CSV table of N, CA and C in Angstrom, one decimal:
chain,number,residue,atom,x,y,z
L,1124,ASP,N,5.6,-1.2,-18.3
L,1124,ASP,CA,5.2,-2.5,-17.9
L,1124,ASP,C,6.2,-2.3,-17.2
L,1125,VAL,N,5.4,-2.6,-16.0
L,1125,VAL,CA,6.0,-2.5,-14.6
L,1125,VAL,C,6.8,-4.2,-14.4
L,1126,GLU,N,5.6,-5.0,-14.8
L,1126,GLU,CA,6.0,-6.0,-14.3
L,1126,GLU,C,7.1,-6.8,-15.2
L,1127,ASN,N,7.7,-6.5,-16.3
L,1127,ASN,CA,9.1,-6.3,-17.1
L,1127,ASN,C,10.4,-5.8,-16.5
L,1128,GLY,N,9.8,-4.9,-15.5
L,1128,GLY,CA,10.8,-3.6,-15.2
L,1128,GLY,C,11.1,-2.7,-15.9
L,1129,ARG,N,9.9,-2.3,-16.4
L,1129,ARG,CA,10.2,-0.7,-17.3
L,1129,ARG,C,9.2,-0.3,-17.1
L,1130,VAL,N,9.4,1.1,-16.5
L,1130,VAL,CA,9.3,2.1,-16.0
L,1130,VAL,C,9.9,3.5,-17.0
L,1131,LYS,N,8.9,3.8,-17.1
L,1131,LYS,CA,9.7,5.4,-17.6
L,1131,LYS,C,8.9,5.9,-16.4
L,1132,GLY,N,9.6,7.9,-16.1
L,1132,GLY,CA,9.2,8.6,-15.1
L,1132,GLY,C,9.6,8.0,-13.6
L,1133,GLU,N,9.3,8.8,-13.5
L,1133,GLU,CA,9.3,9.3,-11.7
L,1133,GLU,C,8.6,7.7,-11.0
L,1134,LEU,N,8.8,6.8,-10.0
L,1134,LEU,CA,7.5,6.7,-8.9
L,1134,LEU,C,7.0,6.8,-8.3
L,1135,PRO,N,6.0,6.0,-7.9
L,1135,PRO,CA,4.6,7.4,-7.0
L,1135,PRO,C,5.5,6.4,-5.9
L,1136,GLU,N,5.4,7.0,-5.2
L,1136,GLU,CA,5.6,6.4,-3.6
L,1136,GLU,C,4.8,6.3,-2.5
L,1137,LEU,N,3.4,6.0,-3.2
L,1137,LEU,CA,2.1,5.1,-2.7
L,1137,LEU,C,1.0,5.1,-3.2
L,1138,ALA,N,0.7,3.7,-3.3
L,1138,ALA,CA,-0.5,3.2,-3.6
L,1138,ALA,C,-1.4,3.0,-2.6
L,1139,LEU,N,-2.1,3.9,-3.1
L,1139,LEU,CA,-3.5,3.7,-2.2
L,1139,LEU,C,-4.7,2.8,-2.4
L,1140,LEU,N,-4.7,1.8,-2.3
L,1140,LEU,CA,-6.3,0.9,-3.0
L,1140,LEU,C,-7.0,0.1,-1.6
L,1141,ASP,N,-8.1,-0.1,-3.1
L,1141,ASP,CA,-9.2,-1.0,-2.4
L,1141,ASP,C,-9.5,-2.0,-2.0
L,1142,ILE,N,-9.9,-2.4,-1.4
L,1142,ILE,CA,-8.9,-4.2,-0.9
L,1142,ILE,C,-10.3,-5.1,-2.2
L,1143,ARG,N,-11.4,-4.9,-2.3
L,1143,ARG,CA,-12.2,-4.3,-3.5
L,1143,ARG,C,-11.9,-4.1,-4.8
L,1144,LEU,N,-11.4,-4.7,-6.1
L,1144,LEU,CA,-11.3,-4.3,-7.0
L,1144,LEU,C,-12.8,-4.4,-8.0
L,1145,PRO,N,-12.9,-4.0,-9.0
L,1145,PRO,CA,-13.4,-4.6,-10.0
L,1145,PRO,C,-13.2,-5.4,-10.8
L,1146,GLY,N,-13.4,-7.3,-11.1
L,1146,GLY,CA,-12.4,-7.8,-11.6
L,1146,GLY,C,-11.6,-9.1,-10.5
L,1147,SER,N,-11.7,-9.3,-11.5
L,1147,SER,CA,-10.8,-10.7,-10.7
L,1147,SER,C,-9.6,-10.8,-9.9
L,1148,ILE,N,-8.9,-9.5,-9.4
L,1148,ILE,CA,-7.6,-8.9,-8.9
L,1148,ILE,C,-8.4,-8.3,-7.3
L,1149,SER,N,-7.5,-8.8,-6.7
L,1149,SER,CA,-8.4,-7.7,-5.2
L,1149,SER,C,-7.0,-7.0,-5.1
L,1150,GLY,N,-7.2,-5.6,-4.0
L,1150,GLY,CA,-6.1,-4.4,-3.6
L,1150,GLY,C,-5.3,-5.1,-2.9
L,1151,PRO,N,-5.3,-6.6,-1.7
L,1151,PRO,CA,-4.0,-6.9,-1.4
L,1151,PRO,C,-3.7,-7.4,-2.4
L,1152,GLU,N,-4.5,-8.1,-3.5
L,1152,GLU,CA,-3.9,-8.7,-4.1
L,1152,GLU,C,-2.8,-8.3,-5.1
L,1153,VAL,N,-3.4,-6.7,-5.7
L,1153,VAL,CA,-2.1,-5.7,-6.0
L,1153,VAL,C,-0.9,-5.0,-5.3
L,1154,GLY,N,-0.6,-4.9,-4.4
L,1154,GLY,CA,0.4,-4.9,-3.3
L,1154,GLY,C,1.0,-6.0,-2.9
L,1155,GLU,N,0.2,-7.4,-3.4
L,1155,GLU,CA,1.7,-8.3,-3.4
L,1155,GLU,C,1.9,-8.1,-4.3
L,1156,ARG,N,1.6,-8.3,-5.6
L,1156,ARG,CA,2.5,-8.0,-6.3
L,1156,ARG,C,3.6,-7.3,-6.9
L,1157,LEU,N,2.8,-5.7,-5.9
L,1157,LEU,CA,3.7,-4.4,-5.8
L,1157,LEU,C,5.2,-4.6,-5.3
L,1158,ARG,N,4.3,-5.3,-4.2
L,1158,ARG,CA,5.8,-5.0,-3.0
L,1158,ARG,C,7.1,-7.1,-4.4
L,1159,LYS,N,6.3,-8.2,-5.0
L,1159,LYS,CA,6.8,-8.4,-5.5
L,1159,LYS,C,8.4,-8.2,-6.4
L,1160,THR,N,7.6,-6.6,-7.2
L,1160,THR,CA,7.8,-5.9,-8.4
L,1160,THR,C,8.8,-4.9,-7.9
L,1161,GLN,N,10.0,-5.2,-8.9
L,1161,GLN,CA,11.4,-4.2,-8.9
L,1161,GLN,C,11.1,-3.0,-10.1
L,1162,PRO,N,10.7,-1.5,-9.6
L,1162,PRO,CA,11.5,-1.4,-8.0
L,1162,PRO,C,10.3,-0.7,-7.7
L,1163,LEU,N,9.5,-0.7,-7.4
L,1163,LEU,CA,7.8,-0.6,-6.4
L,1163,LEU,C,8.3,-1.3,-5.5
L,1164,THR,N,9.6,-2.3,-5.1
L,1164,THR,CA,9.4,-3.3,-3.7
L,1164,THR,C,9.2,-2.2,-2.2
L,1165,GLN,N,10.2,-1.3,-2.5
L,1165,GLN,CA,9.4,0.5,-1.6
L,1165,GLN,C,8.7,1.2,-1.1
L,1166,MET,N,7.5,1.7,-2.5
L,1166,MET,CA,6.1,1.6,-1.8
L,1166,MET,C,5.4,1.8,-1.5
L,1167,ALA,N,4.6,2.7,-0.3
L,1167,ALA,CA,4.3,3.1,1.0
L,1167,ALA,C,2.4,1.9,0.2
L,1168,ILE,N,2.5,1.5,1.0
L,1168,ILE,CA,0.5,1.1,0.5
L,1168,ILE,C,-0.2,0.5,1.8
L,1169,VAL,N,-1.2,1.2,1.3
L,1169,VAL,CA,-2.1,2.4,1.9
L,1169,VAL,C,-3.9,1.5,0.9
L,1170,LEU,N,-3.9,0.4,2.2
L,1170,LEU,CA,-4.9,-0.2,1.9
L,1170,LEU,C,-6.8,0.4,2.3
L,1171,THR,N,-7.0,0.5,1.4
L,1171,THR,CA,-9.6,0.4,2.2
L,1171,THR,C,-10.3,0.3,1.8
L,1172,THR,N,-11.0,0.0,2.5
L,1172,THR,CA,-12.4,0.0,3.0
L,1172,THR,C,-13.2,0.1,2.9
L,1173,ALA,N,-15.0,0.2,3.1
L,1173,ALA,CA,-15.7,0.7,3.8
L,1173,ALA,C,-16.6,-1.0,4.4
L,1174,TYR,N,-16.0,-1.7,4.2
L,1174,TYR,CA,-16.6,-3.3,4.7
L,1174,TYR,C,-15.9,-3.2,6.4
L,1175,ARG,N,-16.5,-3.1,7.4
L,1175,ARG,CA,-15.8,-3.6,8.7
L,1175,ARG,C,-15.4,-4.8,8.5
L,1176,LEU,N,-13.8,-4.5,8.5
L,1176,LEU,CA,-13.8,-6.3,9.0
L,1176,LEU,C,-13.5,-6.6,10.1
L,1177,THR,N,-12.9,-8.0,10.7
L,1177,THR,CA,-12.8,-8.6,11.7
L,1177,THR,C,-11.2,-7.8,12.1
L,1178,VAL,N,-10.6,-8.4,13.3
L,1178,VAL,CA,-9.6,-8.3,13.4
L,1178,VAL,C,-9.0,-9.5,12.7
L,1179,GLU,N,-9.2,-10.4,12.3
L,1179,GLU,CA,-8.7,-11.6,11.9
L,1179,GLU,C,-8.2,-11.2,10.1
L,1180,GLU,N,-9.1,-10.8,9.7
L,1180,GLU,CA,-9.4,-10.3,8.1
L,1180,GLU,C,-9.2,-8.5,8.3
L,1181,GLU,N,-8.2,-7.9,9.0
L,1181,GLU,CA,-7.4,-7.1,9.2
L,1181,GLU,C,-6.3,-8.0,8.8
L,1182,LYS,N,-5.9,-8.4,9.6
L,1182,LYS,CA,-4.1,-8.4,9.6
L,1182,LYS,C,-4.0,-9.6,8.7
L,1183,SER,N,-5.5,-10.5,8.2
L,1183,SER,CA,-4.7,-11.3,7.0
L,1183,SER,C,-4.5,-10.4,5.4
L,1184,VAL,N,-5.2,-9.2,5.0
L,1184,VAL,CA,-5.3,-8.3,4.2
L,1184,VAL,C,-4.0,-7.1,3.9
L,1185,ILE,N,-3.3,-6.9,5.4
L,1185,ILE,CA,-2.7,-6.1,5.9
L,1185,ILE,C,-1.1,-7.1,6.0
L,1186,GLU,N,-0.7,-8.6,5.6
L,1186,GLU,CA,-0.2,-8.7,5.7
L,1186,GLU,C,0.3,-9.1,4.3
L,1187,GLN,N,-1.1,-10.0,3.4
L,1187,GLN,CA,-1.0,-10.3,2.3
L,1187,GLN,C,-0.7,-9.3,1.1
L,1188,ALA,N,-0.8,-8.0,2.0
L,1188,ALA,CA,-0.7,-7.2,1.1
L,1188,ALA,C,1.0,-6.7,1.1
L,1189,ASP,N,1.9,-7.3,2.9
L,1189,ASP,CA,2.5,-5.9,3.3
L,1189,ASP,C,1.8,-4.1,3.4
L,1190,ALA,N,1.1,-4.6,3.5
L,1190,ALA,CA,0.5,-3.3,3.8
L,1190,ALA,C,1.0,-2.4,4.6
L,1191,ASP,N,1.1,-0.4,5.0
L,1191,ASP,CA,1.6,0.0,5.9
L,1191,ASP,C,0.4,0.1,6.4
L,1192,ARG,N,-0.6,0.2,6.4
L,1192,ARG,CA,-1.4,0.8,7.0
L,1192,ARG,C,-3.1,0.4,6.0
L,1193,LEU,N,-3.8,0.2,6.9
L,1193,LEU,CA,-5.0,0.1,6.5
L,1193,LEU,C,-6.2,1.5,7.0
L,1194,LEU,N,-7.3,2.1,5.6
L,1194,LEU,CA,-8.0,3.0,6.6
L,1194,LEU,C,-9.6,2.6,6.0
L,1195,TYR,N,-10.8,3.3,7.1
L,1195,TYR,CA,-11.8,2.5,6.6
L,1195,TYR,C,-12.5,3.1,5.5
L,1196,LYS,N,-13.6,3.2,5.1
L,1196,LYS,CA,-14.6,4.6,4.7
L,1196,LYS,C,-15.6,5.3,5.3
L,1197,PRO,N,-15.6,6.1,5.1
L,1197,PRO,CA,-15.0,7.4,4.6
L,1197,PRO,C,-14.2,7.2,4.9
L,1198,LEU,N,-13.2,7.8,4.2
L,1198,LEU,CA,-12.1,8.2,4.4
L,1198,LEU,C,-12.1,10.1,5.3
L,1199,PRO,N,-11.2,10.2,6.1
L,1199,PRO,CA,-10.8,11.3,6.4
L,1199,PRO,C,-11.1,12.4,5.8
L,1200,GLY,N,-11.2,13.7,6.3
L,1200,GLY,CA,-10.9,14.6,5.1
L,1200,GLY,C,-9.5,15.1,4.8
L,1201,PHE,N,-9.4,16.2,3.9
L,1201,PHE,CA,-8.0,16.4,3.0
L,1201,PHE,C,-7.2,16.5,4.1
L,1202,ASN,N,-7.4,17.6,5.2
L,1202,ASN,CA,-6.0,17.7,5.4
L,1202,ASN,C,-5.0,16.1,6.6
L,1203,GLU,N,-6.7,16.1,6.9
L,1203,GLU,CA,-6.1,15.2,7.9
L,1203,GLU,C,-5.3,13.3,6.9
L,1204,LEU,N,-6.6,13.3,5.7
L,1204,LEU,CA,-5.8,12.6,5.2
L,1204,LEU,C,-4.5,12.4,4.8
L,1205,LYS,N,-4.0,13.7,4.2
L,1205,LYS,CA,-2.6,14.4,3.5
L,1205,LYS,C,-1.9,14.0,4.8
L,1206,ALA,N,-1.9,14.2,6.1
L,1206,ALA,CA,-1.1,14.3,6.9
L,1206,ALA,C,-0.8,12.4,7.1
L,1207,ILE,N,-2.4,11.8,7.1
L,1207,ILE,CA,-2.2,10.3,7.0
L,1207,ILE,C,-1.1,10.0,5.6
L,1208,LEU,N,-1.6,10.1,5.4
L,1208,LEU,CA,-0.3,9.5,3.9
L,1208,LEU,C,1.1,10.1,3.6
L,1209,GLU,N,1.3,10.8,4.4
L,1209,GLU,CA,2.9,11.8,4.0
L,1209,GLU,C,3.3,10.8,5.6
L,1210,ASP,N,3.1,10.2,6.6
L,1210,ASP,CA,3.1,9.6,8.0
L,1210,ASP,C,3.8,8.4,7.4
L,1211,VAL,N,2.7,7.8,6.9
L,1211,VAL,CA,2.8,6.3,6.2
L,1211,VAL,C,3.9,6.2,5.7
L,1212,ILE,N,4.6,7.2,4.3
L,1212,ILE,CA,5.1,7.3,3.1
L,1212,ILE,C,6.6,7.6,3.9
L,1213,GLU,N,6.7,8.2,5.2
L,1213,GLU,CA,7.6,8.7,5.5
L,1213,GLU,C,8.7,7.5,6.9
L,1214,LYS,N,7.2,7.0,7.2
L,1214,LYS,CA,7.5,5.6,7.6
L,1214,LYS,C,7.8,4.5,6.6
L,1215,ARG,N,7.9,4.7,5.9
L,1215,ARG,CA,8.1,3.4,5.0
L,1215,ARG,C,9.2,4.2,4.4
L,1216,ARG,N,10.3,5.2,4.5
L,1216,ARG,CA,10.9,5.6,3.7
L,1216,ARG,C,11.9,4.7,4.7
L,1217,ILE,N,11.8,4.7,5.8
L,1217,ILE,CA,13.0,5.2,7.3
L,1217,ILE,C,13.0,3.3,7.1
L,1218,HIS,N,12.2,2.6,6.8
L,1218,HIS,CA,12.2,1.3,7.0
L,1218,HIS,C,12.8,0.7,6.3
L,1219,VAL,N,12.9,1.6,5.3
L,1219,VAL,CA,13.2,0.9,3.5
L,1219,VAL,C,14.7,1.1,4.1
L,1220,ALA,N,15.2,2.5,4.4
L,1220,ALA,CA,16.6,3.1,5.2
L,1220,ALA,C,16.9,1.8,6.3
L,1221,GLN,N,16.6,1.4,7.2
L,1221,GLN,CA,16.7,0.5,7.2
L,1221,GLN,C,17.4,-0.6,7.5
L,1222,LEU,N,16.6,-1.2,6.5
L,1222,LEU,CA,16.5,-2.3,5.9
L,1222,LEU,C,18.2,-2.1,5.1
L,1223,GLY,N,18.5,-1.4,4.4
L,1223,GLY,CA,20.2,-0.8,3.8
L,1223,GLY,C,20.5,-1.1,4.4
L,1224,ARG,N,20.7,-0.8,5.6
L,1224,ARG,CA,21.9,-0.7,6.9
L,1224,ARG,C,21.9,-2.0,6.8
L,1225,ILE,N,21.3,-3.2,7.4
L,1225,ILE,CA,21.3,-4.5,8.0
L,1225,ILE,C,22.2,-5.6,7.0
């Protein structure tokens, strides 16, 4: 029950979220909740979409989720995607470490 601060096991390092999810919540809204929920605030967030967004729309969804990256579908091949996600995770770790020093 993450929203109540109870988490069992290891925490994920990354959330990969489509911006359009079934139901009443969007990927950016999920990202926004993750950023507000301890201990998930430090998780890397990558948004995905098959829809072409304007520059303003890209900025809006990234800002709402405080996402680390937006990827367009179709996603790259496995090795390229793995490298992208590893880079995002590493940059998030560095960002979190720098915040801890301030």
